[in-house]
């Protein structure tokens, strides 16, 4: 997985699949429009999906088979199982078997891919960008660091623990070999999440030292994990944010509907944009038509272009 990004640069990483290619199309056009061309965009997809994504390859964007990045071998189960996703959201993404015949969901594999890419990238920072994102303002490599050269780190300390996050917190604590207080309430989830390569490598070393085995084997022992919680808890509670600039404002203004049928209000979403927000996102599982997504991207682009002139 060669990468010629400068050591002080920024890489964008998107893990996707053919099922999401229509919303990815909007992301790709937005990256080409708003992200500085010296920022490389790597798109990792299952080998069987590479042909579908190849039309997006360019001097700044490469399409990479996940099998060439993963630190272990997997066996893909028949894709027709995805037809059962109406019964369980866990079946929406591909399913795999490990050589030991353990079942692994595609969602877990994407998290391993993010960690593996970030620890191997020569860039100072990697921004994980989901397929349901679209950029609406300029992003440069300089935006990844603060005035002291520290890589920005998104975390939001909360007043009350979120019950749904507890399983991720406990899994992260186990992977890192630490204990996390029961009232721990910080969260780290967003659609554009920036990681330091140095911090990622130290995190992996910590996991492997704590368990005496490859980090991916440790992570896959858990039924559910959050790569962002593992990185965030490592940064906050193990590394003490060394070399990082902790901030509560994200690069992305995201719409996560509270109910399945909640409508997306473009004007309300734009009104919540902060100066740091250079992207917007509408959750991929929301029934938001692709044409509306594309129109929202164009409308936001015009709106922020006009404001900048």
mmCIF file of N, CA, C and O in Angstrom, residues 164-238:
data_model
loop_
_atom_site.group_PDB
_atom_site.id
_atom_site.type_symbol
_atom_site.label_atom_id
_atom_site.label_comp_id
_atom_site.label_asym_id
_atom_site.label_seq_id
_atom_site.Cartn_x
_atom_site.Cartn_y
_atom_site.Cartn_z
ATOM 1 N N UNK A 164 -25.870 3.712 25.503
ATOM 2 C CA UNK A 164 -25.516 2.989 24.277
ATOM 3 C C UNK A 164 -24.014 2.950 24.036
ATOM 4 O O UNK A 164 -23.519 2.095 23.291
ATOM 5 N N UNK A 165 -23.272 3.873 24.655
ATOM 6 C CA UNK A 165 -21.823 3.929 24.450
ATOM 7 C C UNK A 165 -21.066 3.021 25.409
ATOM 8 O O UNK A 165 -19.862 2.794 25.218
ATOM 9 N N UNK A 166 -21.726 2.520 26.436
ATOM 10 C CA UNK A 166 -21.001 1.807 27.483
ATOM 11 C C UNK A 166 -20.291 0.559 26.949
ATOM 12 O O UNK A 166 -19.161 0.248 27.361
ATOM 13 N N UNK A 167 -20.917 -0.168 26.036
ATOM 14 C CA UNK A 167 -20.278 -1.369 25.492
ATOM 15 C C UNK A 167 -18.990 -1.004 24.752
ATOM 16 O O UNK A 167 -17.991 -1.725 24.829
ATOM 17 N N UNK A 168 -19.006 0.122 24.027
ATOM 18 C CA UNK A 168 -17.797 0.563 23.324
ATOM 19 C C UNK A 168 -16.718 0.995 24.302
ATOM 20 O O UNK A 168 -15.531 0.733 24.085
ATOM 21 N N UNK A 169 -17.123 1.669 25.368
ATOM 22 C CA UNK A 169 -16.156 2.105 26.382
ATOM 23 C C UNK A 169 -15.495 0.901 27.038
ATOM 24 O O UNK A 169 -14.268 0.849 27.199
ATOM 25 N N UNK A 170 -16.296 -0.082 27.402
ATOM 26 C CA UNK A 170 -15.756 -1.260 28.070
ATOM 27 C C UNK A 170 -14.850 -2.062 27.137
ATOM 28 O O UNK A 170 -13.802 -2.580 27.559
ATOM 29 N N UNK A 171 -15.236 -2.162 25.866
ATOM 30 C CA UNK A 171 -14.395 -2.870 24.904
ATOM 31 C C UNK A 171 -13.069 -2.131 24.710
ATOM 32 O O UNK A 171 -12.002 -2.759 24.651
ATOM 33 N N UNK A 172 -13.122 -0.805 24.612
ATOM 34 C CA UNK A 172 -11.901 -0.013 24.459
ATOM 35 C C UNK A 172 -10.993 -0.180 25.669
ATOM 36 O O UNK A 172 -9.772 -0.344 25.534
ATOM 37 N N UNK A 173 -11.581 -0.133 26.867
ATOM 38 C CA UNK A 173 -10.797 -0.292 28.090
ATOM 39 C C UNK A 173 -10.109 -1.647 28.133
ATOM 40 O O UNK A 173 -8.930 -1.757 28.502
ATOM 41 N N UNK A 174 -10.847 -2.696 27.739
ATOM 42 C CA UNK A 174 -10.261 -4.037 27.726
ATOM 43 C C UNK A 174 -9.118 -4.113 26.720
ATOM 44 O O UNK A 174 -8.049 -4.657 27.017
ATOM 45 N N UNK A 175 -9.317 -3.563 25.529
ATOM 46 C CA UNK A 175 -8.269 -3.592 24.512
ATOM 47 C C UNK A 175 -7.012 -2.870 24.987
ATOM 48 O O UNK A 175 -5.887 -3.321 24.723
ATOM 49 N N UNK A 176 -7.189 -1.771 25.689
ATOM 50 C CA UNK A 176 -6.068 -0.947 26.133
ATOM 51 C C UNK A 176 -5.487 -1.409 27.464
ATOM 52 O O UNK A 176 -4.457 -0.902 27.908
ATOM 53 N N UNK A 177 -6.158 -2.348 28.114
ATOM 54 C CA UNK A 177 -5.675 -2.849 29.393
ATOM 55 C C UNK A 177 -5.808 -1.857 30.527
ATOM 56 O O UNK A 177 -4.949 -1.784 31.407
ATOM 57 N N UNK A 178 -6.900 -1.095 30.523
ATOM 58 C CA UNK A 178 -7.123 -0.106 31.574
ATOM 59 C C UNK A 178 -8.537 -0.250 32.119
ATOM 60 O O UNK A 178 -9.356 -0.993 31.583
ATOM 61 N N UNK A 179 -8.805 0.490 33.197
ATOM 62 C CA UNK A 179 -10.144 0.574 33.754
ATOM 63 C C UNK A 179 -10.675 1.981 33.520
ATOM 64 O O UNK A 179 -9.967 2.962 33.743
ATOM 65 N N UNK A 180 -11.898 2.074 33.053
ATOM 66 C CA UNK A 180 -12.525 3.371 32.801
ATOM 67 C C UNK A 180 -13.641 3.571 33.826
ATOM 68 O O UNK A 180 -14.438 2.654 34.053
ATOM 69 N N UNK A 181 -13.714 4.735 34.478
ATOM 70 C CA UNK A 181 -14.753 4.968 35.480
ATOM 71 C C UNK A 181 -16.156 4.742 34.938
ATOM 72 O O UNK A 181 -16.428 4.972 33.752
ATOM 73 N N UNK A 182 -17.059 4.308 35.801
ATOM 74 C CA UNK A 182 -18.438 4.025 35.390
ATOM 75 C C UNK A 182 -19.151 5.267 34.898
ATOM 76 O O UNK A 182 -20.099 5.168 34.119
ATOM 77 N N UNK A 183 -18.726 6.454 35.362
ATOM 78 C CA UNK A 183 -19.393 7.691 34.957
ATOM 79 C C UNK A 183 -18.687 8.381 33.785
ATOM 80 O O UNK A 183 -18.979 9.533 33.470
ATOM 81 N N UNK A 184 -17.790 7.668 33.108
ATOM 82 C CA UNK A 184 -17.090 8.252 31.958
ATOM 83 C C UNK A 184 -18.099 8.583 30.874
ATOM 84 O O UNK A 184 -18.902 7.741 30.472
ATOM 85 N N UNK A 185 -18.063 9.828 30.378
ATOM 86 C CA UNK A 185 -19.126 10.270 29.471
ATOM 87 C C UNK A 185 -18.620 10.943 28.202
ATOM 88 O O UNK A 185 -19.412 11.481 27.433
ATOM 89 N N UNK A 186 -17.316 10.954 27.959
ATOM 90 C CA UNK A 186 -16.782 11.590 26.756
ATOM 91 C C UNK A 186 -17.114 10.748 25.524
ATOM 92 O O UNK A 186 -17.064 9.528 25.567
ATOM 93 N N UNK A 187 -17.468 11.416 24.424
ATOM 94 C CA UNK A 187 -17.696 10.671 23.183
ATOM 95 C C UNK A 187 -16.826 11.232 22.067
ATOM 96 O O UNK A 187 -16.335 12.362 22.128
ATOM 97 N N UNK A 188 -16.652 10.403 21.024
ATOM 98 C CA UNK A 188 -15.668 10.696 19.984
ATOM 99 C C UNK A 188 -16.206 10.445 18.574
ATOM 100 O O UNK A 188 -15.440 10.437 17.604
ATOM 101 N N UNK A 189 -17.503 10.267 18.442
ATOM 102 C CA UNK A 189 -18.079 9.854 17.164
ATOM 103 C C UNK A 189 -18.399 11.055 16.286
ATOM 104 O O UNK A 189 -19.065 11.997 16.721
ATOM 105 N N UNK A 190 -17.938 11.015 15.063
ATOM 106 C CA UNK A 190 -18.292 12.004 14.044
ATOM 107 C C UNK A 190 -18.076 11.377 12.673
ATOM 108 O O UNK A 190 -17.611 10.251 12.558
ATOM 109 N N UNK A 191 -18.427 12.133 11.621
ATOM 110 C CA UNK A 191 -18.296 11.628 10.255
ATOM 111 C C UNK A 191 -16.968 11.989 9.612
ATOM 112 O O UNK A 191 -16.573 11.376 8.623
ATOM 113 N N UNK A 192 -16.288 12.999 10.118
ATOM 114 C CA UNK A 192 -14.932 13.354 9.682
ATOM 115 C C UNK A 192 -14.074 13.378 10.947
ATOM 116 O O UNK A 192 -14.151 14.334 11.725
ATOM 117 N N UNK A 193 -13.294 12.343 11.153
ATOM 118 C CA UNK A 193 -12.530 12.212 12.391
ATOM 119 C C UNK A 193 -11.043 12.187 12.067
ATOM 120 O O UNK A 193 -10.586 11.379 11.252
ATOM 121 N N UNK A 194 -10.304 13.072 12.714
ATOM 122 C CA UNK A 194 -8.876 13.222 12.451
ATOM 123 C C UNK A 194 -8.065 12.417 13.468
ATOM 124 O O UNK A 194 -8.314 12.498 14.670
ATOM 125 N N UNK A 195 -7.115 11.644 12.961
ATOM 126 C CA UNK A 195 -6.204 10.884 13.810
ATOM 127 C C UNK A 195 -4.762 11.273 13.519
ATOM 128 O O UNK A 195 -4.391 11.534 12.378
ATOM 129 N N UNK A 196 -3.958 11.281 14.572
ATOM 130 C CA UNK A 196 -2.511 11.413 14.438
ATOM 131 C C UNK A 196 -1.917 10.048 14.131
ATOM 132 O O UNK A 196 -2.221 9.063 14.809
ATOM 133 N N UNK A 197 -1.051 9.977 13.125
ATOM 134 C CA UNK A 197 -0.388 8.717 12.820
ATOM 135 C C UNK A 197 0.466 8.246 13.984
ATOM 136 O O UNK A 197 0.485 7.054 14.320
ATOM 137 N N UNK A 198 1.178 9.159 14.608
ATOM 138 C CA UNK A 198 2.035 8.807 15.745
ATOM 139 C C UNK A 198 1.208 8.245 16.896
ATOM 140 O O UNK A 198 1.574 7.229 17.508
ATOM 141 N N UNK A 199 0.076 8.889 17.192
ATOM 142 C CA UNK A 199 -0.783 8.419 18.273
ATOM 143 C C UNK A 199 -1.376 7.055 17.941
ATOM 144 O O UNK A 199 -1.492 6.180 18.811
ATOM 145 N N UNK A 200 -1.754 6.851 16.685
ATOM 146 C CA UNK A 200 -2.309 5.555 16.287
ATOM 147 C C UNK A 200 -1.290 4.440 16.469
ATOM 148 O O UNK A 200 -1.617 3.357 16.978
ATOM 149 N N UNK A 201 -0.051 4.688 16.080
ATOM 150 C CA UNK A 201 0.984 3.660 16.241
ATOM 151 C C UNK A 201 1.231 3.353 17.718
ATOM 152 O O UNK A 201 1.414 2.189 18.100
ATOM 153 N N UNK A 202 1.225 4.392 18.547
ATOM 154 C CA UNK A 202 1.403 4.171 19.979
ATOM 155 C C UNK A 202 0.219 3.413 20.570
ATOM 156 O O UNK A 202 0.381 2.563 21.463
ATOM 157 N N UNK A 203 -0.996 3.693 20.085
ATOM 158 C CA UNK A 203 -2.191 2.987 20.543
ATOM 159 C C UNK A 203 -2.098 1.499 20.213
ATOM 160 O O UNK A 203 -2.383 0.634 21.056
ATOM 161 N N UNK A 204 -1.696 1.185 18.985
ATOM 162 C CA UNK A 204 -1.557 -0.211 18.580
ATOM 163 C C UNK A 204 -0.503 -0.914 19.431
ATOM 164 O O UNK A 204 -0.696 -2.047 19.889
ATOM 165 N N UNK A 205 0.615 -0.229 19.673
ATOM 166 C CA UNK A 205 1.669 -0.810 20.502
ATOM 167 C C UNK A 205 1.160 -1.089 21.908
ATOM 168 O O UNK A 205 1.502 -2.115 22.511
ATOM 169 N N UNK A 206 0.340 -0.204 22.434
ATOM 170 C CA UNK A 206 -0.229 -0.399 23.769
ATOM 171 C C UNK A 206 -1.123 -1.641 23.813
ATOM 172 O O UNK A 206 -1.035 -2.451 24.743
ATOM 173 N N UNK A 207 -1.988 -1.792 22.814
ATOM 174 C CA UNK A 207 -2.891 -2.951 22.768
ATOM 175 C C UNK A 207 -2.090 -4.244 22.694
ATOM 176 O O UNK A 207 -2.352 -5.214 23.420
ATOM 177 N N UNK A 208 -1.087 -4.258 21.829
ATOM 178 C CA UNK A 208 -0.312 -5.486 21.646
ATOM 179 C C UNK A 208 0.541 -5.803 22.866
ATOM 180 O O UNK A 208 0.711 -6.987 23.222
ATOM 181 N N UNK A 209 1.055 -4.778 23.543
ATOM 182 C CA UNK A 209 1.835 -5.009 24.758
ATOM 183 C C UNK A 209 0.953 -5.518 25.894
ATOM 184 O O UNK A 209 1.368 -6.368 26.694
ATOM 185 N N UNK A 210 -0.294 -4.999 25.949
ATOM 186 C CA UNK A 210 -1.200 -5.393 27.034
ATOM 187 C C UNK A 210 -1.672 -6.828 26.888
ATOM 188 O O UNK A 210 -1.996 -7.485 27.890
ATOM 189 N N UNK A 211 -1.726 -7.337 25.644
ATOM 190 C CA UNK A 211 -2.318 -8.661 25.405
ATOM 191 C C UNK A 211 -1.348 -9.688 24.823
ATOM 192 O O UNK A 211 -1.684 -10.880 24.763
ATOM 193 N N UNK A 212 -0.176 -9.235 24.366
ATOM 194 C CA UNK A 212 0.794 -10.171 23.829
ATOM 195 C C UNK A 212 0.356 -10.845 22.549
ATOM 196 O O UNK A 212 0.749 -11.984 22.270
ATOM 197 N N UNK A 213 -0.438 -10.148 21.743
ATOM 198 C CA UNK A 213 -0.912 -10.709 20.480
ATOM 199 C C UNK A 213 -1.227 -9.559 19.531
ATOM 200 O O UNK A 213 -1.360 -8.409 19.958
ATOM 201 N N UNK A 214 -1.352 -9.820 18.234
ATOM 202 C CA UNK A 214 -1.639 -8.738 17.282
ATOM 203 C C UNK A 214 -2.922 -7.994 17.659
ATOM 204 O O UNK A 214 -3.898 -8.604 18.101
ATOM 205 N N UNK A 215 -2.909 -6.664 17.443
ATOM 206 C CA UNK A 215 -4.025 -5.833 17.888
ATOM 207 C C UNK A 215 -5.356 -6.253 17.277
ATOM 208 O O UNK A 215 -6.402 -6.210 17.939
ATOM 209 N N UNK A 216 -5.335 -6.686 16.003
ATOM 210 C CA UNK A 216 -6.615 -7.023 15.367
ATOM 211 C C UNK A 216 -7.241 -8.258 16.006
ATOM 212 O O UNK A 216 -8.470 -8.360 16.072
ATOM 213 N N UNK A 217 -6.425 -9.177 16.488
ATOM 214 C CA UNK A 217 -6.976 -10.341 17.185
ATOM 215 C C UNK A 217 -7.644 -9.917 18.489
ATOM 216 O O UNK A 217 -8.682 -10.476 18.877
ATOM 217 N N UNK A 218 -7.058 -8.934 19.151
ATOM 218 C CA UNK A 218 -7.639 -8.428 20.399
ATOM 219 C C UNK A 218 -8.982 -7.771 20.123
ATOM 220 O O UNK A 218 -9.980 -8.038 20.805
ATOM 221 N N UNK A 219 -9.031 -6.918 19.109
ATOM 222 C CA UNK A 219 -10.270 -6.202 18.803
ATOM 223 C C UNK A 219 -11.383 -7.156 18.379
ATOM 224 O O UNK A 219 -12.542 -6.993 18.779
ATOM 225 N N UNK A 220 -11.037 -8.158 17.585
ATOM 226 C CA UNK A 220 -12.062 -9.048 17.039
ATOM 227 C C UNK A 220 -12.584 -10.049 18.060
ATOM 228 O O UNK A 220 -13.527 -10.788 17.769
ATOM 229 N N UNK A 221 -12.021 -10.069 19.249
ATOM 230 C CA UNK A 221 -12.592 -10.899 20.310
ATOM 231 C C UNK A 221 -13.902 -10.315 20.827
ATOM 232 O O UNK A 221 -14.680 -11.001 21.483
ATOM 233 N N UNK A 222 -14.117 -9.027 20.548
ATOM 234 C CA UNK A 222 -15.301 -8.336 21.058
ATOM 235 C C UNK A 222 -16.429 -8.380 20.032
ATOM 236 O O UNK A 222 -16.200 -8.301 18.824
ATOM 237 N N UNK A 223 -17.647 -8.478 20.517
ATOM 238 C CA UNK A 223 -18.797 -8.494 19.630
ATOM 239 C C UNK A 223 -19.040 -7.152 18.973
ATOM 240 O O UNK A 223 -19.566 -7.071 17.868
ATOM 241 N N UNK A 224 -18.644 -6.082 19.645
ATOM 242 C CA UNK A 224 -18.792 -4.740 19.080
ATOM 243 C C UNK A 224 -17.667 -3.861 19.620
ATOM 244 O O UNK A 224 -17.259 -3.994 20.782
ATOM 245 N N UNK A 225 -17.147 -3.015 18.765
ATOM 246 C CA UNK A 225 -16.116 -2.059 19.157
ATOM 247 C C UNK A 225 -16.396 -0.739 18.449
ATOM 248 O O UNK A 225 -17.177 -0.678 17.494
ATOM 249 N N UNK A 226 -15.761 0.311 18.910
ATOM 250 C CA UNK A 226 -15.737 1.582 18.198
ATOM 251 C C UNK A 226 -14.287 2.016 18.099
ATOM 252 O O UNK A 226 -13.638 2.265 19.115
ATOM 253 N N UNK A 227 -13.762 2.069 16.865
ATOM 254 C CA UNK A 227 -12.395 2.505 16.677
ATOM 255 C C UNK A 227 -12.178 3.905 17.217
ATOM 256 O O UNK A 227 -11.104 4.217 17.755
ATOM 257 N N UNK A 228 -13.214 4.762 17.128
ATOM 258 C CA UNK A 228 -13.071 6.128 17.606
ATOM 259 C C UNK A 228 -12.995 6.176 19.129
ATOM 260 O O UNK A 228 -12.286 7.022 19.699
ATOM 261 N N UNK A 229 -13.707 5.292 19.804
ATOM 262 C CA UNK A 229 -13.595 5.233 21.259
ATOM 263 C C UNK A 229 -12.248 4.657 21.683
ATOM 264 O O UNK A 229 -11.668 5.103 22.686
ATOM 265 N N UNK A 230 -11.748 3.667 20.965
ATOM 266 C CA UNK A 230 -10.436 3.122 21.316
ATOM 267 C C UNK A 230 -9.366 4.204 21.175
ATOM 268 O O UNK A 230 -8.550 4.413 22.088
ATOM 269 N N UNK A 231 -9.363 4.902 20.047
ATOM 270 C CA UNK A 231 -8.386 5.980 19.835
ATOM 271 C C UNK A 231 -8.595 7.095 20.850
ATOM 272 O O UNK A 231 -7.633 7.580 21.460
ATOM 273 N N UNK A 232 -9.850 7.506 21.039
ATOM 274 C CA UNK A 232 -10.129 8.625 21.925
ATOM 275 C C UNK A 232 -9.770 8.334 23.371
ATOM 276 O O UNK A 232 -9.168 9.172 24.061
ATOM 277 N N UNK A 233 -10.135 7.152 23.862
ATOM 278 C CA UNK A 233 -9.824 6.800 25.247
ATOM 279 C C UNK A 233 -8.326 6.631 25.427
ATOM 280 O O UNK A 233 -7.760 7.027 26.464
ATOM 281 N N UNK A 234 -7.650 6.084 24.411
ATOM 282 C CA UNK A 234 -6.189 6.022 24.493
ATOM 283 C C UNK A 234 -5.608 7.436 24.612
ATOM 284 O O UNK A 234 -4.756 7.706 25.471
ATOM 285 N N UNK A 235 -6.061 8.331 23.735
ATOM 286 C CA UNK A 235 -5.526 9.691 23.736
ATOM 287 C C UNK A 235 -5.805 10.399 25.057
ATOM 288 O O UNK A 235 -4.915 11.037 25.635
ATOM 289 N N UNK A 236 -7.038 10.273 25.552
ATOM 290 C CA UNK A 236 -7.431 10.986 26.766
ATOM 291 C C UNK A 236 -6.851 10.375 28.040
ATOM 292 O O UNK A 236 -6.299 11.093 28.891
ATOM 293 N N UNK A 237 -6.986 9.057 28.191
ATOM 294 C CA UNK A 237 -6.717 8.426 29.476
ATOM 295 C C UNK A 237 -5.365 7.719 29.563
ATOM 296 O O UNK A 237 -4.905 7.434 30.677
ATOM 297 N N UNK A 238 -4.746 7.433 28.440
ATOM 298 C CA UNK A 238 -3.440 6.770 28.465
ATOM 299 C C UNK A 238 -2.334 7.743 28.081
ATOM 300 O O UNK A 238 -1.347 7.905 28.806
#
